[in-house]
Amino acid sequence: VELVDSGGGSVQTGESLTLSCIVSGDVDNRRFTGWLRKVPGKEREGVAVIGSDGSPVYADDVKGRFTISQDNAKNTVYLQMNNLMPEDTGVYFCGLSYSELASVDPQFWPARFPFYTRGTQVTVSS
């Protein structure tokens, strides 16, 4: 499995960023692909994932602001992040899971991601 993420950067409050993750390798059995993040002072947490059927699942604090999507032809998953806030600052990791996530609290998603990237930094300043 290989995951390559990109798209992080520094923005002002209220601005947008789009993260991309190219997925390759033995991924036919994956159930979810998506994003975790590590923000200062908190444990790594789930942000958003998309199921193999295209169904998205979001953590509560990003609902309505972030949108996850996938382009199967390009083997790429995207995270469109709108109305970014300083508390979104952190390192974002793209990963995949072979486990059920839709009914699991996003704080427990990291333990169900056997593969994820080194991460891309997102910095939101006020």
mmCIF file with all atom_site columns, C-alpha atoms in Angstrom:
data_model
loop_
_atom_site.group_PDB
_atom_site.id
_atom_site.type_symbol
_atom_site.label_atom_id
_atom_site.label_alt_id
_atom_site.label_comp_id
_atom_site.label_asym_id
_atom_site.label_entity_id
_atom_site.label_seq_id
_atom_site.pdbx_PDB_ins_code
_atom_site.Cartn_x
_atom_site.Cartn_y
_atom_site.Cartn_z
_atom_site.occupancy
_atom_site.B_iso_or_equiv
_atom_site.pdbx_formal_charge
_atom_site.auth_seq_id
_atom_site.auth_comp_id
_atom_site.auth_asym_id
_atom_site.auth_atom_id
_atom_site.pdbx_PDB_model_num
ATOM 1   C CA . VAL A 1 1   ? 0.000   0.000  0.000   1.00 0.00 ? 1   VAL A CA 1
ATOM 2   C CA . GLU A 1 2   ? 1.255   3.446  -0.867  1.00 0.00 ? 2   GLU A CA 1
ATOM 3   C CA . LEU A 1 3   ? -0.351  6.719  0.104   1.00 0.00 ? 3   LEU A CA 1
ATOM 4   C CA . VAL A 1 4   ? 0.916   10.117 -0.998  1.00 0.00 ? 4   VAL A CA 1
ATOM 5   C CA . ASP A 1 5   ? -0.691  13.240 0.380   1.00 0.00 ? 5   ASP A CA 1
ATOM 6   C CA . SER A 1 6   ? -0.366  16.862 -0.600  1.00 0.00 ? 6   SER A CA 1
ATOM 7   C CA . GLY A 1 7   ? -2.079  20.211 -0.320  1.00 0.00 ? 7   GLY A CA 1
ATOM 8   C CA . GLY A 1 8   ? -1.279  21.498 3.139   1.00 0.00 ? 8   GLY A CA 1
ATOM 9   C CA . GLY A 1 9   ? -0.314  25.094 3.726   1.00 0.00 ? 9   GLY A CA 1
ATOM 10  C CA . SER A 1 10  ? -0.853  28.266 5.710   1.00 0.00 ? 10  SER A CA 1
ATOM 11  C CA . VAL A 1 11  ? -4.086  30.245 5.447   1.00 0.00 ? 11  VAL A CA 1
ATOM 12  C CA . GLN A 1 12  ? -6.096  32.839 7.338   1.00 0.00 ? 12  GLN A CA 1
ATOM 13  C CA . THR A 1 13  ? -9.249  32.106 9.308   1.00 0.00 ? 13  THR A CA 1
ATOM 14  C CA . GLY A 1 14  ? -12.183 31.540 7.005   1.00 0.00 ? 14  GLY A CA 1
ATOM 15  C CA . GLU A 1 15  ? -10.093 30.515 4.028   1.00 0.00 ? 15  GLU A CA 1
ATOM 16  C CA . SER A 1 16  ? -9.985  27.140 2.288   1.00 0.00 ? 16  SER A CA 1
ATOM 17  C CA . LEU A 1 17  ? -7.549  24.379 1.466   1.00 0.00 ? 17  LEU A CA 1
ATOM 18  C CA . THR A 1 18  ? -7.871  21.114 -0.404  1.00 0.00 ? 18  THR A CA 1
ATOM 19  C CA . LEU A 1 19  ? -5.857  18.067 0.573   1.00 0.00 ? 19  LEU A CA 1
ATOM 20  C CA . SER A 1 20  ? -5.251  15.232 -1.887  1.00 0.00 ? 20  SER A CA 1
ATOM 21  C CA . CYS A 1 21  ? -4.234  11.647 -1.300  1.00 0.00 ? 21  CYS A CA 1
ATOM 22  C CA . ILE A 1 22  ? -3.193  9.248  -4.048  1.00 0.00 ? 22  ILE A CA 1
ATOM 23  C CA . VAL A 1 23  ? -3.751  5.633  -3.071  1.00 0.00 ? 23  VAL A CA 1
ATOM 24  C CA . SER A 1 24  ? -2.080  2.674  -4.728  1.00 0.00 ? 24  SER A CA 1
ATOM 25  C CA . GLY A 1 25  ? -1.110  -0.917 -4.090  1.00 0.00 ? 25  GLY A CA 1
ATOM 26  C CA . ASP A 1 26  ? -3.143  -3.723 -2.575  1.00 0.00 ? 26  ASP A CA 1
ATOM 27  C CA . VAL A 1 27  ? -6.180  -1.690 -1.595  1.00 0.00 ? 27  VAL A CA 1
ATOM 28  C CA . ASP A 1 28  ? -9.038  -3.723 -2.993  1.00 0.00 ? 28  ASP A CA 1
ATOM 29  C CA . ASN A 1 29  ? -10.233 -4.777 0.453   1.00 0.00 ? 29  ASN A CA 1
ATOM 30  C CA . ARG A 1 30  ? -10.135 -1.364 2.064   1.00 0.00 ? 30  ARG A CA 1
ATOM 31  C CA . ARG A 1 31  ? -13.409 -0.233 3.593   1.00 0.00 ? 31  ARG A CA 1
ATOM 32  C CA . PHE A 1 32  ? -12.595 3.408  4.222   1.00 0.00 ? 32  PHE A CA 1
ATOM 33  C CA . THR A 1 33  ? -10.053 5.967  3.056   1.00 0.00 ? 33  THR A CA 1
ATOM 34  C CA . GLY A 1 34  ? -9.697  9.305  4.688   1.00 0.00 ? 34  GLY A CA 1
ATOM 35  C CA . TRP A 1 35  ? -8.006  11.695 7.019   1.00 0.00 ? 35  TRP A CA 1
ATOM 36  C CA . LEU A 1 36  ? -6.754  11.847 10.546  1.00 0.00 ? 36  LEU A CA 1
ATOM 37  C CA . ARG A 1 37  ? -5.149  14.848 12.185  1.00 0.00 ? 37  ARG A CA 1
ATOM 38  C CA . LYS A 1 38  ? -2.917  15.683 15.091  1.00 0.00 ? 38  LYS A CA 1
ATOM 39  C CA . VAL A 1 39  ? -3.597  19.097 16.531  1.00 0.00 ? 39  VAL A CA 1
ATOM 40  C CA . PRO A 1 40  ? -1.468  20.575 19.314  1.00 0.00 ? 40  PRO A CA 1
ATOM 41  C CA . GLY A 1 41  ? -2.426  19.345 22.741  1.00 0.00 ? 41  GLY A CA 1
ATOM 42  C CA . LYS A 1 42  ? -4.662  16.539 21.505  1.00 0.00 ? 42  LYS A CA 1
ATOM 43  C CA . GLU A 1 43  ? -4.267  12.950 20.476  1.00 0.00 ? 43  GLU A CA 1
ATOM 44  C CA . ARG A 1 44  ? -4.461  12.001 16.833  1.00 0.00 ? 44  ARG A CA 1
ATOM 45  C CA . GLU A 1 45  ? -8.137  12.032 15.828  1.00 0.00 ? 45  GLU A CA 1
ATOM 46  C CA . GLY A 1 46  ? -10.350 11.190 12.922  1.00 0.00 ? 46  GLY A CA 1
ATOM 47  C CA . VAL A 1 47  ? -11.485 13.959 10.585  1.00 0.00 ? 47  VAL A CA 1
ATOM 48  C CA . ALA A 1 48  ? -13.347 12.439 7.643   1.00 0.00 ? 48  ALA A CA 1
ATOM 49  C CA . VAL A 1 49  ? -13.445 9.172  5.748   1.00 0.00 ? 49  VAL A CA 1
ATOM 50  C CA . ILE A 1 50  ? -15.162 7.896  2.665   1.00 0.00 ? 50  ILE A CA 1
ATOM 51  C CA . GLY A 1 51  ? -16.382 4.350  2.300   1.00 0.00 ? 51  GLY A CA 1
ATOM 52  C CA . SER A 1 52  ? -15.728 2.048  -0.603  1.00 0.00 ? 52  SER A CA 1
ATOM 53  C CA . ASP A 1 53  ? -19.330 2.756  -1.590  1.00 0.00 ? 53  ASP A CA 1
ATOM 54  C CA . GLY A 1 54  ? -18.674 6.483  -1.612  1.00 0.00 ? 54  GLY A CA 1
ATOM 55  C CA . SER A 1 55  ? -20.452 7.232  1.660   1.00 0.00 ? 55  SER A CA 1
ATOM 56  C CA . PRO A 1 56  ? -18.748 9.978  3.689   1.00 0.00 ? 56  PRO A CA 1
ATOM 57  C CA . VAL A 1 57  ? -18.414 10.086 7.464   1.00 0.00 ? 57  VAL A CA 1
ATOM 58  C CA . TYR A 1 58  ? -17.323 13.217 9.324   1.00 0.00 ? 58  TYR A CA 1
ATOM 59  C CA . ALA A 1 59  ? -16.210 14.131 12.784  1.00 0.00 ? 59  ALA A CA 1
ATOM 60  C CA . ASP A 1 60  ? -18.706 16.503 14.390  1.00 0.00 ? 60  ASP A CA 1
ATOM 61  C CA . ASP A 1 61  ? -16.391 19.507 14.498  1.00 0.00 ? 61  ASP A CA 1
ATOM 62  C CA . VAL A 1 62  ? -15.831 19.499 10.731  1.00 0.00 ? 62  VAL A CA 1
ATOM 63  C CA . LYS A 1 63  ? -19.361 18.746 9.566   1.00 0.00 ? 63  LYS A CA 1
ATOM 64  C CA . GLY A 1 64  ? -20.647 21.435 7.263   1.00 0.00 ? 64  GLY A CA 1
ATOM 65  C CA . ARG A 1 65  ? -17.137 22.807 6.657   1.00 0.00 ? 65  ARG A CA 1
ATOM 66  C CA . PHE A 1 66  ? -15.163 19.869 5.237   1.00 0.00 ? 66  PHE A CA 1
ATOM 67  C CA . THR A 1 67  ? -16.111 17.679 2.302   1.00 0.00 ? 67  THR A CA 1
ATOM 68  C CA . ILE A 1 68  ? -14.445 14.397 1.437   1.00 0.00 ? 68  ILE A CA 1
ATOM 69  C CA . SER A 1 69  ? -14.667 12.965 -2.059  1.00 0.00 ? 69  SER A CA 1
ATOM 70  C CA . GLN A 1 70  ? -12.911 10.474 -4.277  1.00 0.00 ? 70  GLN A CA 1
ATOM 71  C CA . ASP A 1 71  ? -12.007 10.115 -7.913  1.00 0.00 ? 71  ASP A CA 1
ATOM 72  C CA . ASN A 1 72  ? -11.711 6.405  -8.544  1.00 0.00 ? 72  ASN A CA 1
ATOM 73  C CA . ALA A 1 73  ? -10.227 6.919  -12.000 1.00 0.00 ? 73  ALA A CA 1
ATOM 74  C CA . LYS A 1 74  ? -7.345  8.816  -10.408 1.00 0.00 ? 74  LYS A CA 1
ATOM 75  C CA . ASN A 1 75  ? -7.179  6.686  -7.232  1.00 0.00 ? 75  ASN A CA 1
ATOM 76  C CA . THR A 1 76  ? -7.348  9.941  -5.324  1.00 0.00 ? 76  THR A CA 1
ATOM 77  C CA . VAL A 1 77  ? -9.240  11.063 -2.245  1.00 0.00 ? 77  VAL A CA 1
ATOM 78  C CA . TYR A 1 78  ? -9.772  14.764 -1.602  1.00 0.00 ? 78  TYR A CA 1
ATOM 79  C CA . LEU A 1 79  ? -10.570 16.743 1.517   1.00 0.00 ? 79  LEU A CA 1
ATOM 80  C CA . GLN A 1 80  ? -12.007 20.149 0.744   1.00 0.00 ? 80  GLN A CA 1
ATOM 81  C CA . MET A 1 81  ? -11.684 22.264 3.879   1.00 0.00 ? 81  MET A CA 1
ATOM 82  C CA . ASN A 1 82  ? -13.710 25.458 3.972   1.00 0.00 ? 82  ASN A CA 1
ATOM 83  C CA . ASN A 1 83  ? -14.096 28.103 6.656   1.00 0.00 ? 83  ASN A CA 1
ATOM 84  C CA . LEU A 1 84  ? -10.900 26.970 8.333   1.00 0.00 ? 84  LEU A CA 1
ATOM 85  C CA . MET A 1 85  ? -10.363 27.987 11.941  1.00 0.00 ? 85  MET A CA 1
ATOM 86  C CA . PRO A 1 86  ? -7.227  28.199 14.082  1.00 0.00 ? 86  PRO A CA 1
ATOM 87  C CA . GLU A 1 87  ? -8.288  25.042 15.924  1.00 0.00 ? 87  GLU A CA 1
ATOM 88  C CA . ASP A 1 88  ? -7.974  23.145 12.641  1.00 0.00 ? 88  ASP A CA 1
ATOM 89  C CA . THR A 1 89  ? -4.228  23.760 12.752  1.00 0.00 ? 89  THR A CA 1
ATOM 90  C CA . GLY A 1 90  ? -2.277  20.534 12.815  1.00 0.00 ? 90  GLY A CA 1
ATOM 91  C CA . VAL A 1 91  ? -0.748  17.730 10.820  1.00 0.00 ? 91  VAL A CA 1
ATOM 92  C CA . TYR A 1 92  ? -3.189  15.880 8.564   1.00 0.00 ? 92  TYR A CA 1
ATOM 93  C CA . PHE A 1 93  ? -2.601  12.248 7.675   1.00 0.00 ? 93  PHE A CA 1
ATOM 94  C CA . CYS A 1 94  ? -4.187  10.323 4.862   1.00 0.00 ? 94  CYS A CA 1
ATOM 95  C CA . GLY A 1 95  ? -4.829  6.666  5.545   1.00 0.00 ? 95  GLY A CA 1
ATOM 96  C CA . LEU A 1 96  ? -6.956  3.670  4.837   1.00 0.00 ? 96  LEU A CA 1
ATOM 97  C CA . SER A 1 97  ? -8.795  1.206  6.979   1.00 0.00 ? 97  SER A CA 1
ATOM 98  C CA . TYR A 1 98  ? -10.114 -2.308 6.576   1.00 0.00 ? 98  TYR A CA 1
ATOM 99  C CA . SER A 1 99  ? -12.392 -1.825 9.575   1.00 0.00 ? 99  SER A CA 1
ATOM 100 C CA . GLU A 1 100 ? -15.844 -0.458 10.165  1.00 0.00 ? 100 GLU A CA 1
ATOM 101 C CA . LEU A 1 101 ? -15.647 3.258  10.971  1.00 0.00 ? 101 LEU A CA 1
ATOM 102 C CA . ALA A 1 102 ? -19.095 4.689  10.326  1.00 0.00 ? 102 ALA A CA 1
ATOM 103 C CA . SER A 1 103 ? -20.401 3.561  13.716  1.00 0.00 ? 103 SER A CA 1
ATOM 104 C CA . VAL A 1 104 ? -17.176 4.292  15.585  1.00 0.00 ? 104 VAL A CA 1
ATOM 105 C CA . ASP A 1 105 ? -16.352 7.558  17.359  1.00 0.00 ? 105 ASP A CA 1
ATOM 106 C CA . PRO A 1 106 ? -13.706 9.384  15.269  1.00 0.00 ? 106 PRO A CA 1
ATOM 107 C CA . GLN A 1 107 ? -11.390 9.581  18.289  1.00 0.00 ? 107 GLN A CA 1
ATOM 108 C CA . PHE A 1 108 ? -10.986 5.817  17.930  1.00 0.00 ? 108 PHE A CA 1
ATOM 109 C CA . TRP A 1 109 ? -10.349 5.803  14.171  1.00 0.00 ? 109 TRP A CA 1
ATOM 110 C CA . PRO A 1 110 ? -6.535  6.098  14.411  1.00 0.00 ? 110 PRO A CA 1
ATOM 111 C CA . ALA A 1 111 ? -6.227  2.628  15.918  1.00 0.00 ? 111 ALA A CA 1
ATOM 112 C CA . ARG A 1 112 ? -8.097  1.261  12.889  1.00 0.00 ? 112 ARG A CA 1
ATOM 113 C CA . PHE A 1 113 ? -5.779  2.798  10.297  1.00 0.00 ? 113 PHE A CA 1
ATOM 114 C CA . PRO A 1 114 ? -2.938  0.346  9.577   1.00 0.00 ? 114 PRO A CA 1
ATOM 115 C CA . PHE A 1 115 ? -1.591  2.595  6.829   1.00 0.00 ? 115 PHE A CA 1
ATOM 116 C CA . TYR A 1 116 ? -1.232  6.358  6.757   1.00 0.00 ? 116 TYR A CA 1
ATOM 117 C CA . THR A 1 117 ? 1.099   9.018  5.449   1.00 0.00 ? 117 THR A CA 1
ATOM 118 C CA . ARG A 1 118 ? 3.705   11.089 7.286   1.00 0.00 ? 118 ARG A CA 1
ATOM 119 C CA . GLY A 1 119 ? 1.266   13.960 7.111   1.00 0.00 ? 119 GLY A CA 1
ATOM 120 C CA . THR A 1 120 ? 0.927   17.426 5.705   1.00 0.00 ? 120 THR A CA 1
ATOM 121 C CA . GLN A 1 121 ? 0.899   20.570 7.824   1.00 0.00 ? 121 GLN A CA 1
ATOM 122 C CA . VAL A 1 122 ? -2.153  22.816 7.882   1.00 0.00 ? 122 VAL A CA 1
ATOM 123 C CA . THR A 1 123 ? -1.761  26.133 9.665   1.00 0.00 ? 123 THR A CA 1
ATOM 124 C CA . VAL A 1 124 ? -4.664  28.528 10.171  1.00 0.00 ? 124 VAL A CA 1
ATOM 125 C CA . SER A 1 125 ? -3.905  31.907 11.641  1.00 0.00 ? 125 SER A CA 1
ATOM 126 C CA . SER A 1 126 ? -6.375  34.381 13.059  1.00 0.00 ? 126 SER A CA 1
#
